[in-house]
């Protein structure tokens, strides 16, 4: 990882123990962290507009995975607000000072799109250029006017001229920021606040809508970046703990990593982190909406599965906020609906794919077992569509085709990720482990069509674990996140300061008063004498 990331990791904003901070102070710290990252990476308008490697490097910074509140601020600030404005800078030089202030973090930008009652169908937003009689409110993070932060908002509203709806246009002006309902009451904006080259109604309202929201697909892809970094944190924390924690089932102490069940959880996370990171790097050139959906769905679902497994294998300490994994699990539940609900995105994409309206660069079926699986599911979906009466809008399609949407899209993602990681030179045994994990998602198909019985699938997993386990320390080191990890569970060096900081509570134990049976009372007295 870059020296910029290591520089950020050593800053007091990131070394501070946030577990005991009050809610408002944690939010304030998220803003301070976001501004620190903005000023450290020092992105330019060109970086944001053209999605340069520096832009993506920031999204993959391991420090961001520690605080998804921070990432929410950055996502709205850089990708949505600056990204939308960047396309207008050449024709609107008056926007340059504003964009520069946003890039430096002097002003925090909001992107007010969705409304209460208009999330997935945001194309039907009710906010217009005149006061709404029904009191429509915007509902987006982070829109609370507190924490001493200067804020500006891009507000998506329908442009009404002489009673005629001219379609959705973005406008900007000073506005509050943290989840809140934002209502506009007789707000007067100058003509320069309107970001549009034309006042004419678009010929194709839906196409114009997506053109205006062109940064949303990029955002769908971008939110997967911190999830990849979070998966690396999960693998490192779980792996380091599994090597440190020892038990003595037969007298001699051994690390819990010596058990295959523990090895699977750790190595599954390691393999997924390495494979998905390689794919993420490759997929940034260029980004298409369908590919963004593929990456987001695959990365987040895999991260959720790994964090769930790893949290359980870390025992009680896996539930502690200070050990990252439990907090990461909760964050993933919110990220999966950010920049587009994953299920809704997959339903739309899967429908387009089986209708042959859209294509994705899926590896050739002969390239790998996972690619063969992906092509088979795609053909199966097309066969179902041809068989059912009424086509893709029928009730039969809703029950037979749509429920498979997300699983099928993720299967395509597994095939693409595997292929990209192979090209990137990820170790073969990690590829095999990732393949085993993908097989677990659809074991019946691999048994029916790939000649892998249930027993053969277990044997395949066991063989991969035996090869990978001896090199676990190297694989953990290769994740390159140790410098950013703050979990106390990974070492005595991290654990002892936290233990020393715990609040002590003194109580009096009166054993004899709790025991009524004479024999037990005598035993209690013996205990007290000892």
Short mmCIF file of C-alpha atoms in Angstrom, two decimals:
data_model
loop_
_atom_site.label_atom_id
_atom_site.label_comp_id
_atom_site.label_asym_id
_atom_site.label_seq_id
_atom_site.Cartn_x
_atom_site.Cartn_y
_atom_site.Cartn_z
CA UNK A 1 0.00 0.00 0.00
CA UNK A 2 1.11 3.57 -0.64
CA UNK A 3 3.02 5.73 1.81
CA UNK A 4 -0.02 8.03 1.80
CA UNK A 5 -2.09 5.28 3.41
CA UNK A 6 0.57 4.55 6.03
CA UNK A 7 0.81 8.27 6.76
CA UNK A 8 -2.95 8.40 7.36
CA UNK A 9 -2.86 5.27 9.55
CA UNK A 10 -0.37 6.89 11.94
CA UNK A 11 -2.44 10.07 12.38
CA UNK A 12 -4.14 10.55 15.79
CA UNK A 13 -7.55 10.60 14.06
CA UNK A 14 -6.99 6.94 13.18
CA UNK A 15 -4.97 5.74 16.18
CA UNK A 16 -7.59 7.04 18.63
CA UNK A 17 -9.79 4.53 20.47
CA UNK A 18 -13.31 5.39 19.30
CA UNK A 19 -15.17 2.61 21.13
CA UNK A 20 -16.01 4.77 24.14
CA UNK A 21 -16.75 8.00 22.26
CA UNK A 22 -20.30 9.40 22.42
CA UNK A 23 -22.35 9.12 19.22
CA UNK A 24 -21.97 12.75 18.16
CA UNK A 25 -18.22 12.71 18.77
CA UNK A 26 -17.84 9.65 16.55
CA UNK A 27 -19.68 11.45 13.76
CA UNK A 28 -17.51 14.53 14.23
CA UNK A 29 -14.42 12.31 14.06
CA UNK A 30 -15.68 10.79 10.80
CA UNK A 31 -15.76 14.28 9.29
CA UNK A 32 -12.24 15.02 10.53
CA UNK A 33 -11.01 11.73 9.06
CA UNK A 34 -12.71 12.44 5.72
CA UNK A 35 -11.09 15.86 5.48
CA UNK A 36 -7.70 14.36 6.38
CA UNK A 37 -8.00 11.80 3.57
CA UNK A 38 -9.11 14.46 1.08
CA UNK A 39 -6.12 16.64 1.86
CA UNK A 40 -3.67 13.73 1.93
CA UNK A 41 -4.68 12.30 -1.45
CA UNK A 42 -5.11 15.80 -2.91
CA UNK A 43 -7.23 14.69 -5.88
CA UNK A 44 -7.73 17.00 -8.85
CA UNK A 45 -10.83 17.60 -10.95
CA UNK A 46 -9.23 15.47 -13.65
CA UNK A 47 -8.73 12.58 -11.18
CA UNK A 48 -12.44 12.59 -10.38
CA UNK A 49 -13.74 13.20 -13.89
CA UNK A 50 -11.53 10.61 -15.59
CA UNK A 51 -11.35 8.06 -12.75
CA UNK A 52 -7.55 7.96 -12.57
CA UNK A 53 -5.60 5.30 -10.60
CA UNK A 54 -5.20 7.86 -7.80
CA UNK A 55 -9.00 8.12 -7.53
CA UNK A 56 -9.34 4.34 -7.14
CA UNK A 57 -6.32 4.12 -4.84
CA UNK A 58 -8.15 6.34 -2.36
CA UNK A 59 -11.21 4.07 -2.45
CA UNK A 60 -9.04 1.02 -1.68
CA UNK A 61 -7.22 2.67 1.24
CA UNK A 62 -7.44 0.19 4.18
CA UNK A 63 -8.03 3.06 6.61
CA UNK A 64 -11.43 3.80 5.08
CA UNK A 65 -12.70 0.32 5.97
CA UNK A 66 -12.37 1.27 9.65
CA UNK A 67 -15.12 3.89 9.38
CA UNK A 68 -17.97 3.58 6.89
CA UNK A 69 -19.35 6.88 8.17
CA UNK A 70 -16.17 8.42 6.79
CA UNK A 71 -16.68 6.60 3.48
CA UNK A 72 -20.28 7.81 3.19
CA UNK A 73 -19.01 11.39 3.48
CA UNK A 74 -16.27 10.77 0.89
CA UNK A 75 -18.63 9.01 -1.53
CA UNK A 76 -21.08 11.91 -1.55
CA UNK A 77 -18.26 14.45 -1.58
CA UNK A 78 -15.99 13.13 -4.32
CA UNK A 79 -17.86 10.77 -6.59
CA UNK A 80 -21.33 12.30 -6.51
CA UNK A 81 -20.90 16.03 -5.83
CA UNK A 82 -17.50 16.77 -7.39
CA UNK A 83 -18.09 14.11 -10.04
CA UNK A 84 -21.34 15.72 -11.17
CA UNK A 85 -19.87 19.23 -11.10
CA UNK A 86 -16.68 18.17 -12.91
CA UNK A 87 -18.53 17.65 -16.18
CA UNK A 88 -19.66 21.30 -16.14
CA UNK A 89 -16.36 22.96 -15.15
CA UNK A 90 -15.13 23.64 -18.70
CA UNK A 91 -18.31 25.47 -19.67
CA UNK A 92 -18.80 26.99 -16.20
CA UNK A 93 -15.46 28.41 -14.96
CA UNK A 94 -17.37 30.04 -12.11
CA UNK A 95 -17.64 26.54 -10.59
CA UNK A 96 -13.85 26.11 -10.28
CA UNK A 97 -13.49 27.77 -6.82
CA UNK A 98 -16.36 25.67 -5.48
CA UNK A 99 -14.92 22.42 -6.86
CA UNK A 100 -11.47 23.24 -5.47
CA UNK A 101 -12.96 23.93 -2.04
CA UNK A 102 -14.77 20.57 -2.16
CA UNK A 103 -11.59 18.74 -3.17
CA UNK A 104 -9.73 20.26 -0.22
CA UNK A 105 -12.52 19.49 2.25
CA UNK A 106 -13.13 23.17 3.01
CA UNK A 107 -16.78 22.48 2.15
CA UNK A 108 -18.65 19.19 2.48
CA UNK A 109 -20.85 18.27 -0.46
CA UNK A 110 -24.23 16.54 -0.29
CA UNK A 111 -26.11 14.76 -3.05
CA UNK A 112 -29.82 15.07 -2.39
CA UNK A 113 -31.54 12.62 -4.71
CA UNK A 114 -33.83 10.10 -3.03
CA UNK A 115 -36.92 11.14 -1.10
CA UNK A 116 -39.14 9.59 1.51
CA UNK A 117 -41.25 7.26 -0.59
CA UNK A 118 -38.97 7.52 -3.64
CA UNK A 119 -35.91 5.32 -3.23
CA UNK A 120 -35.78 2.64 -5.91
CA UNK A 121 -38.15 4.73 -8.06
CA UNK A 122 -36.20 7.96 -7.64
CA UNK A 123 -37.04 8.83 -11.25
CA UNK A 124 -40.42 9.89 -9.85
CA UNK A 125 -39.07 12.40 -7.31
CA UNK A 126 -41.52 15.14 -6.34
CA UNK A 127 -39.15 17.98 -5.44
CA UNK A 128 -39.57 20.81 -7.94
CA UNK A 129 -38.47 24.40 -8.38
CA UNK A 130 -41.53 25.62 -6.47
CA UNK A 131 -42.73 24.90 -2.96
CA UNK A 132 -44.34 21.48 -2.59
CA UNK A 133 -47.85 21.55 -1.21
CA UNK A 134 -47.48 18.01 0.19
CA UNK A 135 -44.25 18.77 2.04
CA UNK A 136 -41.97 16.36 0.15
CA UNK A 137 -38.63 15.89 1.96
CA UNK A 138 -35.22 14.72 0.83
CA UNK A 139 -33.77 11.75 2.75
CA UNK A 140 -30.03 11.25 2.26
CA UNK A 141 -26.88 11.03 4.37
CA UNK A 142 -25.37 13.07 5.75
CA UNK A 143 -27.68 16.04 5.97
CA UNK A 144 -27.63 17.40 9.51
CA UNK A 145 -26.62 21.07 10.02
CA UNK A 146 -24.26 20.34 12.91
CA UNK A 147 -20.60 19.56 13.71
CA UNK A 148 -19.39 22.99 12.52
CA UNK A 149 -19.02 21.87 8.90
CA UNK A 150 -19.72 24.11 5.90
CA UNK A 151 -21.92 22.20 3.46
CA UNK A 152 -23.30 22.54 -0.03
CA UNK A 153 -25.84 20.29 -1.71
CA UNK A 154 -26.59 19.11 -5.21
CA UNK A 155 -30.37 18.89 -5.17
CA UNK A 156 -32.15 16.74 -7.73
CA UNK A 157 -35.47 18.34 -8.63
CA UNK A 158 -37.94 18.45 -11.50
CA UNK A 159 -37.62 21.67 -13.50
CA UNK A 160 -41.03 23.32 -13.97
CA UNK A 161 -41.31 26.21 -16.46
CA UNK A 162 -44.72 27.81 -16.98
CA UNK A 163 -46.38 24.73 -15.56
CA UNK A 164 -44.57 22.33 -17.90
CA UNK A 165 -42.37 19.55 -16.50
CA UNK A 166 -38.97 19.82 -18.20
CA UNK A 167 -37.51 16.80 -16.43
CA UNK A 168 -35.02 16.35 -13.62
CA UNK A 169 -32.17 18.86 -13.25
CA UNK A 170 -29.53 19.21 -10.52
CA UNK A 171 -29.17 22.52 -8.68
CA UNK A 172 -26.79 23.49 -5.92
CA UNK A 173 -26.83 25.78 -2.90
CA UNK A 174 -25.90 25.96 0.79
CA UNK A 175 -27.74 23.26 2.70
CA UNK A 176 -27.43 21.20 5.87
CA UNK A 177 -25.67 17.59 6.43
CA UNK A 178 -26.03 12.59 8.91
CA UNK A 179 -29.36 11.20 8.17
CA UNK A 180 -32.16 13.73 8.38
CA UNK A 181 -35.20 14.90 6.46
CA UNK A 182 -34.37 18.01 4.42
CA UNK A 183 -37.27 20.27 3.43
CA UNK A 184 -36.92 23.40 1.31
CA UNK A 185 -39.09 26.35 2.29
CA UNK A 186 -39.17 29.17 -0.31
CA UNK A 187 -35.48 28.76 -1.15
CA UNK A 188 -34.49 31.23 -3.87
CA UNK A 189 -31.54 30.24 -6.05
CA UNK A 190 -29.84 32.26 -8.80
CA UNK A 191 -29.99 31.02 -12.38
CA UNK A 192 -26.34 29.98 -12.09
CA UNK A 193 -27.34 27.34 -9.55
CA UNK A 194 -28.97 25.28 -12.30
CA UNK A 195 -26.59 22.71 -13.80
CA UNK A 196 -28.04 22.33 -17.26
CA UNK A 197 -27.18 23.39 -20.79
CA UNK A 198 -30.80 23.44 -21.90
CA UNK A 199 -34.25 24.30 -20.58
CA UNK A 200 -35.99 22.07 -23.12
CA UNK A 201 -37.81 18.92 -22.10
CA UNK A 202 -35.73 15.85 -23.10
CA UNK A 203 -36.96 13.62 -25.91
CA UNK A 204 -36.20 10.52 -23.85
CA UNK A 205 -36.89 11.27 -20.19
CA UNK A 206 -35.37 8.01 -18.90
CA UNK A 207 -32.17 8.40 -20.95
CA UNK A 208 -31.85 12.00 -19.78
CA UNK A 209 -32.37 10.84 -16.20
CA UNK A 210 -29.50 8.35 -16.39
CA UNK A 211 -27.29 10.88 -18.15
CA UNK A 212 -27.79 13.33 -15.29
CA UNK A 213 -27.11 10.60 -12.73
CA UNK A 214 -24.04 9.32 -14.57
CA UNK A 215 -22.02 9.11 -11.34
CA UNK A 216 -24.45 6.65 -9.72
CA UNK A 217 -23.12 3.56 -11.60
CA UNK A 218 -19.59 4.66 -10.71
CA UNK A 219 -20.77 4.95 -7.12
CA UNK A 220 -22.17 1.41 -7.25
CA UNK A 221 -18.70 0.24 -8.19
CA UNK A 222 -16.89 2.56 -5.77
CA UNK A 223 -18.74 1.33 -2.67
CA UNK A 224 -17.22 -2.11 -3.24
CA UNK A 225 -13.70 -0.70 -2.72
CA UNK A 226 -13.87 -0.33 1.08
CA UNK A 227 -15.60 -3.73 1.21
CA UNK A 228 -12.54 -5.31 -0.42
CA UNK A 229 -10.32 -3.55 2.14
CA UNK A 230 -12.70 -4.59 4.91
CA UNK A 231 -12.45 -8.19 3.76
CA UNK A 232 -8.66 -7.92 4.02
CA UNK A 233 -9.04 -6.59 7.58
CA UNK A 234 -11.40 -9.47 8.41
CA UNK A 235 -8.95 -12.04 7.06
CA UNK A 236 -6.00 -10.50 8.89
CA UNK A 237 -7.79 -10.09 12.23
CA UNK A 238 -9.28 -13.59 12.12
CA UNK A 239 -6.04 -15.15 10.94
CA UNK A 240 -3.81 -13.43 13.49
CA UNK A 241 -6.21 -14.34 16.30
CA UNK A 242 -6.38 -17.97 15.14
CA UNK A 243 -2.60 -18.25 15.29
CA UNK A 244 -2.38 -16.51 18.68
CA UNK A 245 -5.24 -18.30 20.46
CA UNK A 246 -4.16 -21.70 21.78
CA UNK A 247 -6.01 -24.63 23.33
CA UNK A 248 -4.85 -27.94 24.82
CA UNK A 249 -7.27 -30.67 23.70
CA UNK A 250 -4.67 -33.40 24.33
CA UNK A 251 -2.40 -31.76 26.87
CA UNK A 252 -0.11 -29.82 24.54
CA UNK A 253 -1.19 -26.33 23.52
CA UNK A 254 -1.85 -25.79 19.81
CA UNK A 255 -3.19 -22.78 17.86
CA UNK A 256 -6.87 -23.06 16.99
CA UNK A 257 -5.77 -22.52 13.41
CA UNK A 258 -4.64 -26.15 13.45
CA UNK A 259 -8.31 -27.20 13.18
CA UNK A 260 -9.62 -27.50 9.59
CA UNK A 261 -12.85 -25.67 10.49
CA UNK A 262 -10.79 -22.67 11.59
CA UNK A 263 -8.49 -22.98 8.58
CA UNK A 264 -11.46 -22.80 6.22
CA UNK A 265 -12.85 -19.57 7.68
CA UNK A 266 -9.47 -17.84 7.67
CA UNK A 267 -8.25 -19.06 4.29
CA UNK A 268 -11.64 -18.47 2.66
CA UNK A 269 -11.38 -14.83 3.75
CA UNK A 270 -7.76 -14.56 2.61
CA UNK A 271 -8.49 -16.09 -0.79
CA UNK A 272 -11.59 -13.97 -1.35
CA UNK A 273 -9.74 -10.79 -0.40
CA UNK A 274 -6.89 -11.48 -2.82
CA UNK A 275 -9.09 -12.61 -5.72
CA UNK A 276 -11.62 -9.78 -5.39
CA UNK A 277 -8.89 -7.14 -5.01
CA UNK A 278 -7.27 -8.32 -8.26
CA UNK A 279 -10.63 -8.18 -10.04
CA UNK A 280 -11.43 -4.73 -8.65
CA UNK A 281 -8.16 -3.32 -9.99
CA UNK A 282 -8.82 -4.79 -13.45
CA UNK A 283 -12.50 -3.83 -13.61
CA UNK A 284 -11.82 -0.10 -13.19
CA UNK A 285 -10.85 0.15 -16.89
CA UNK A 286 -13.46 1.14 -18.00
CA UNK A 287 -16.60 0.98 -15.85
CA UNK A 288 -19.92 -0.04 -17.33
CA UNK A 289 -23.16 -0.05 -15.36
CA UNK A 290 -23.64 -3.81 -15.71
CA UNK A 291 -20.10 -4.53 -14.59
CA UNK A 292 -20.53 -2.20 -11.61
CA UNK A 293 -23.57 -4.23 -10.51
CA UNK A 294 -21.62 -7.47 -10.99
CA UNK A 295 -18.71 -6.23 -8.86
CA UNK A 296 -20.86 -4.72 -6.13
CA UNK A 297 -23.08 -7.78 -5.71
CA UNK A 298 -20.20 -10.27 -5.74
CA UNK A 299 -17.85 -8.33 -3.47
CA UNK A 300 -20.40 -7.37 -0.83
CA UNK A 301 -22.09 -10.78 -0.60
CA UNK A 302 -18.70 -12.51 -0.36
CA UNK A 303 -17.57 -10.02 2.30
CA UNK A 304 -20.78 -10.63 4.26
CA UNK A 305 -20.31 -14.39 4.13
CA UNK A 306 -16.67 -14.23 5.19
CA UNK A 307 -17.29 -11.76 8.02
CA UNK A 308 -20.15 -13.91 9.34
CA UNK A 309 -17.95 -17.03 9.33
CA UNK A 310 -14.95 -15.25 10.82
CA UNK A 311 -16.90 -13.51 13.59
CA UNK A 312 -18.18 -16.87 14.84
CA UNK A 313 -14.72 -18.43 14.71
CA UNK A 314 -13.36 -15.60 16.88
CA UNK A 315 -15.74 -16.52 19.70
CA UNK A 316 -17.04 -13.93 22.14
CA UNK A 317 -14.35 -11.44 21.15
CA UNK A 318 -15.59 -11.60 17.58
CA UNK A 319 -18.71 -9.75 18.73
CA UNK A 320 -16.77 -6.81 20.17
CA UNK A 321 -16.85 -3.54 18.26
CA UNK A 322 -13.17 -3.01 19.00
CA UNK A 323 -12.21 -6.10 16.99
CA UNK A 324 -13.58 -4.75 13.69
CA UNK A 325 -15.41 -7.80 12.32
CA UNK A 326 -18.78 -7.29 14.06
CA UNK A 327 -18.81 -3.60 13.13
CA UNK A 328 -17.86 -4.48 9.56
CA UNK A 329 -20.79 -6.92 9.38
CA UNK A 330 -23.18 -4.15 10.43
CA UNK A 331 -21.64 -1.71 7.95
CA UNK A 332 -22.07 -4.18 5.10
CA UNK A 333 -25.81 -4.30 5.82
CA UNK A 334 -25.99 -0.61 4.97
CA UNK A 335 -23.51 -0.64 2.08
CA UNK A 336 -25.50 -3.31 0.24
CA UNK A 337 -28.32 -0.81 -0.36
CA UNK A 338 -26.07 2.23 -0.92
CA UNK A 339 -25.81 3.54 -4.50
CA UNK A 340 -28.53 1.09 -5.53
CA UNK A 341 -30.10 -1.87 -3.69
CA UNK A 342 -28.17 -5.00 -4.76
CA UNK A 343 -31.23 -7.20 -5.24
CA UNK A 344 -33.02 -4.60 -7.37
CA UNK A 345 -29.86 -4.03 -9.43
CA UNK A 346 -29.40 -7.78 -9.98
CA UNK A 347 -33.03 -8.27 -11.03
CA UNK A 348 -32.68 -5.54 -13.65
CA UNK A 349 -29.31 -6.79 -14.91
CA UNK A 350 -30.34 -10.46 -15.01
CA UNK A 351 -33.45 -9.59 -16.98
CA UNK A 352 -31.38 -7.66 -19.54
CA UNK A 353 -28.89 -10.53 -19.85
CA UNK A 354 -31.42 -13.33 -20.41
CA UNK A 355 -33.28 -11.12 -22.91
CA UNK A 356 -29.98 -10.62 -24.80
CA UNK A 357 -30.36 -6.85 -24.48
CA UNK A 358 -27.07 -6.54 -22.65
CA UNK A 359 -23.78 -8.44 -22.63
CA UNK A 360 -20.95 -8.71 -20.14
CA UNK A 361 -17.33 -9.85 -20.68
CA UNK A 362 -17.80 -13.29 -19.11
CA UNK A 363 -14.77 -15.61 -19.54
CA UNK A 364 -15.08 -18.44 -22.04
CA UNK A 365 -16.83 -21.49 -20.60
CA UNK A 366 -13.71 -23.61 -21.15
CA UNK A 367 -11.52 -21.27 -19.13
CA UNK A 368 -12.56 -22.55 -15.69
CA UNK A 369 -15.13 -24.54 -13.77
CA UNK A 370 -16.69 -21.29 -12.55
CA UNK A 371 -16.92 -19.87 -16.08
CA UNK A 372 -18.65 -23.06 -17.23
CA UNK A 373 -21.11 -22.65 -14.36
CA UNK A 374 -21.76 -19.00 -15.26
CA UNK A 375 -22.54 -19.77 -18.91
CA UNK A 376 -24.77 -22.69 -17.91
CA UNK A 377 -26.86 -20.49 -15.60
CA UNK A 378 -27.19 -17.86 -18.30
CA UNK A 379 -28.42 -20.44 -20.80
CA UNK A 380 -30.74 -21.93 -18.19
CA UNK A 381 -32.28 -18.50 -17.60
CA UNK A 382 -32.87 -18.04 -21.32
CA UNK A 383 -34.47 -21.47 -21.56
CA UNK A 384 -36.82 -20.65 -18.69
CA UNK A 385 -37.78 -17.42 -20.41
CA UNK A 386 -38.56 -19.25 -23.65
CA UNK A 387 -40.60 -21.87 -21.82
CA UNK A 388 -42.83 -19.79 -19.57
CA UNK A 389 -45.97 -18.21 -21.03
CA UNK A 390 -46.24 -14.43 -21.09
CA UNK A 391 -42.53 -13.60 -21.31
CA UNK A 392 -40.37 -11.71 -18.83
CA UNK A 393 -43.20 -9.58 -17.45
CA UNK A 394 -45.44 -12.53 -16.60
CA UNK A 395 -46.31 -13.82 -13.15
CA UNK A 396 -44.46 -17.05 -13.97
CA UNK A 397 -41.26 -15.07 -14.59
CA UNK A 398 -41.62 -13.36 -11.23
CA UNK A 399 -41.67 -16.73 -9.48
CA UNK A 400 -39.25 -18.76 -11.63
CA UNK A 401 -36.77 -16.28 -13.10
CA UNK A 402 -36.44 -13.31 -10.75
CA UNK A 403 -35.67 -15.29 -7.54
CA UNK A 404 -32.50 -16.59 -9.20
CA UNK A 405 -31.34 -13.11 -10.26
CA UNK A 406 -28.90 -12.33 -7.48
CA UNK A 407 -27.45 -15.84 -7.20
CA UNK A 408 -26.95 -16.00 -10.97
CA UNK A 409 -25.35 -12.55 -11.19
CA UNK A 410 -22.95 -13.44 -8.36
CA UNK A 411 -22.05 -16.68 -10.16
CA UNK A 412 -21.07 -14.55 -13.17
CA UNK A 413 -19.05 -12.38 -10.81
CA UNK A 414 -17.21 -15.37 -9.36
CA UNK A 415 -16.20 -16.45 -12.87
CA UNK A 416 -14.93 -12.96 -13.77
CA UNK A 417 -13.07 -12.55 -10.46
CA UNK A 418 -11.39 -15.96 -10.79
CA UNK A 419 -10.24 -15.16 -14.32
CA UNK A 420 -8.90 -11.70 -13.37
CA UNK A 421 -7.03 -13.07 -10.34
CA UNK A 422 -5.46 -15.80 -12.44
CA UNK A 423 -4.17 -13.18 -14.90
CA UNK A 424 -2.87 -11.11 -11.97
CA UNK A 425 -0.78 -14.02 -10.68
CA UNK A 426 -2.64 -14.75 -7.44
CA UNK A 427 -1.24 -18.03 -5.98
CA UNK A 428 -2.89 -21.13 -7.43
CA UNK A 429 -3.91 -22.55 -4.06
CA UNK A 430 -5.84 -19.36 -3.24
CA UNK A 431 -7.62 -19.64 -6.59
CA UNK A 432 -8.55 -23.21 -5.69
CA UNK A 433 -9.90 -22.13 -2.31
CA UNK A 434 -11.99 -19.40 -3.93
CA UNK A 435 -13.30 -21.95 -6.41
CA UNK A 436 -14.28 -24.24 -3.52
CA UNK A 437 -16.15 -21.38 -1.86
CA UNK A 438 -18.05 -20.62 -5.08
CA UNK A 439 -18.94 -24.31 -5.43
CA UNK A 440 -20.50 -24.15 -1.95
CA UNK A 441 -22.94 -21.55 -3.32
CA UNK A 442 -24.43 -24.06 -5.78
CA UNK A 443 -23.24 -27.57 -4.86
CA UNK A 444 -26.12 -29.29 -6.67
CA UNK A 445 -25.14 -27.90 -10.08
CA UNK A 446 -21.51 -28.98 -9.70
CA UNK A 447 -22.65 -32.43 -8.61
CA UNK A 448 -25.12 -32.77 -11.50
CA UNK A 449 -23.11 -31.17 -14.31
CA UNK A 450 -19.42 -31.10 -13.34
CA UNK A 451 -18.98 -34.60 -11.95
CA UNK A 452 -18.21 -33.35 -8.43
CA UNK A 453 -20.15 -35.41 -5.89
CA UNK A 454 -20.64 -34.07 -2.38
CA UNK A 455 -17.75 -36.22 -1.21
CA UNK A 456 -15.54 -35.02 -4.06
CA UNK A 457 -16.31 -31.42 -3.14
CA UNK A 458 -15.17 -32.03 0.47
CA UNK A 459 -12.02 -33.81 -0.71
CA UNK A 460 -11.23 -30.86 -3.01
CA UNK A 461 -11.58 -28.42 -0.11
CA UNK A 462 -9.43 -30.54 2.18
CA UNK A 463 -6.65 -30.80 -0.38
CA UNK A 464 -6.57 -27.02 -0.86
CA UNK A 465 -6.52 -26.39 2.90
CA UNK A 466 -3.61 -28.78 3.44
CA UNK A 467 -1.53 -26.98 0.81
CA UNK A 468 -2.39 -23.43 1.95
CA UNK A 469 -2.35 -23.77 5.75
CA UNK A 470 1.45 -24.01 6.26
CA UNK A 471 1.92 -20.63 4.52
CA UNK A 472 -0.80 -18.77 6.40
CA UNK A 473 1.57 -16.22 7.97
CA UNK A 474 2.91 -15.24 4.55
CA UNK A 475 -0.61 -14.92 3.13
CA UNK A 476 -1.62 -12.68 6.04
CA UNK A 477 1.46 -10.51 5.53
CA UNK A 478 0.71 -10.26 1.80
CA UNK A 479 -2.66 -8.66 2.58
CA UNK A 480 -0.63 -5.56 3.53
CA UNK A 481 -3.10 -4.17 6.05
CA UNK A 482 -1.27 -4.82 9.32
CA UNK A 483 -0.29 -1.15 9.68
CA UNK A 484 -3.96 -0.11 9.58
CA UNK A 485 -5.42 -2.84 11.82
CA UNK A 486 -6.53 -1.59 15.25
CA UNK A 487 -8.17 -4.76 16.62
CA UNK A 488 -7.09 -5.71 20.15
CA UNK A 489 -7.65 -9.41 19.48
CA UNK A 490 -4.61 -9.90 17.24
CA UNK A 491 -1.78 -9.64 19.79
CA UNK A 492 -0.88 -9.09 23.44
CA UNK A 493 0.63 -5.79 22.36
CA UNK A 494 -2.81 -4.62 21.22
CA UNK A 495 -4.78 -6.38 23.96
CA UNK A 496 -2.95 -5.30 27.14
CA UNK A 497 -3.45 -1.51 26.74
CA UNK A 498 -7.16 -2.06 26.16
CA UNK A 499 -7.40 -4.41 29.15
CA UNK A 500 -5.58 -1.88 31.33
CA UNK A 501 -8.02 0.83 30.26
CA UNK A 502 -11.07 -1.21 31.29
CA UNK A 503 -13.09 0.17 34.19
CA UNK A 504 -12.73 -1.86 37.39
CA UNK A 505 -15.74 -2.71 39.54
CA UNK A 506 -15.29 -3.90 43.13
CA UNK A 507 -17.94 -6.04 44.82
CA UNK A 508 -18.25 -8.10 48.01
CA UNK A 509 -18.82 -11.85 47.56
CA UNK A 510 -20.69 -13.45 50.46
CA UNK A 511 -20.85 -17.10 49.51
CA UNK A 512 -22.19 -18.53 52.77
CA UNK A 513 -25.33 -16.38 52.73
CA UNK A 514 -26.34 -17.85 49.36
CA UNK A 515 -26.10 -21.50 50.47
CA UNK A 516 -28.80 -23.17 52.55
CA UNK A 517 -27.80 -26.86 52.54
CA UNK A 518 -25.58 -27.72 55.57
CA UNK A 519 -23.09 -29.71 53.49
CA UNK A 520 -22.80 -26.92 50.94
CA UNK A 521 -22.48 -24.36 53.72
CA UNK A 522 -19.55 -26.28 55.19
CA UNK A 523 -17.94 -26.43 51.75
CA UNK A 524 -18.42 -22.69 51.35
CA UNK A 525 -16.70 -22.07 54.67
CA UNK A 526 -13.76 -24.18 53.53
CA UNK A 527 -13.50 -22.06 50.43
CA UNK A 528 -13.47 -18.89 52.51
CA UNK A 529 -10.75 -20.29 54.80
CA UNK A 530 -8.57 -21.11 51.80
#
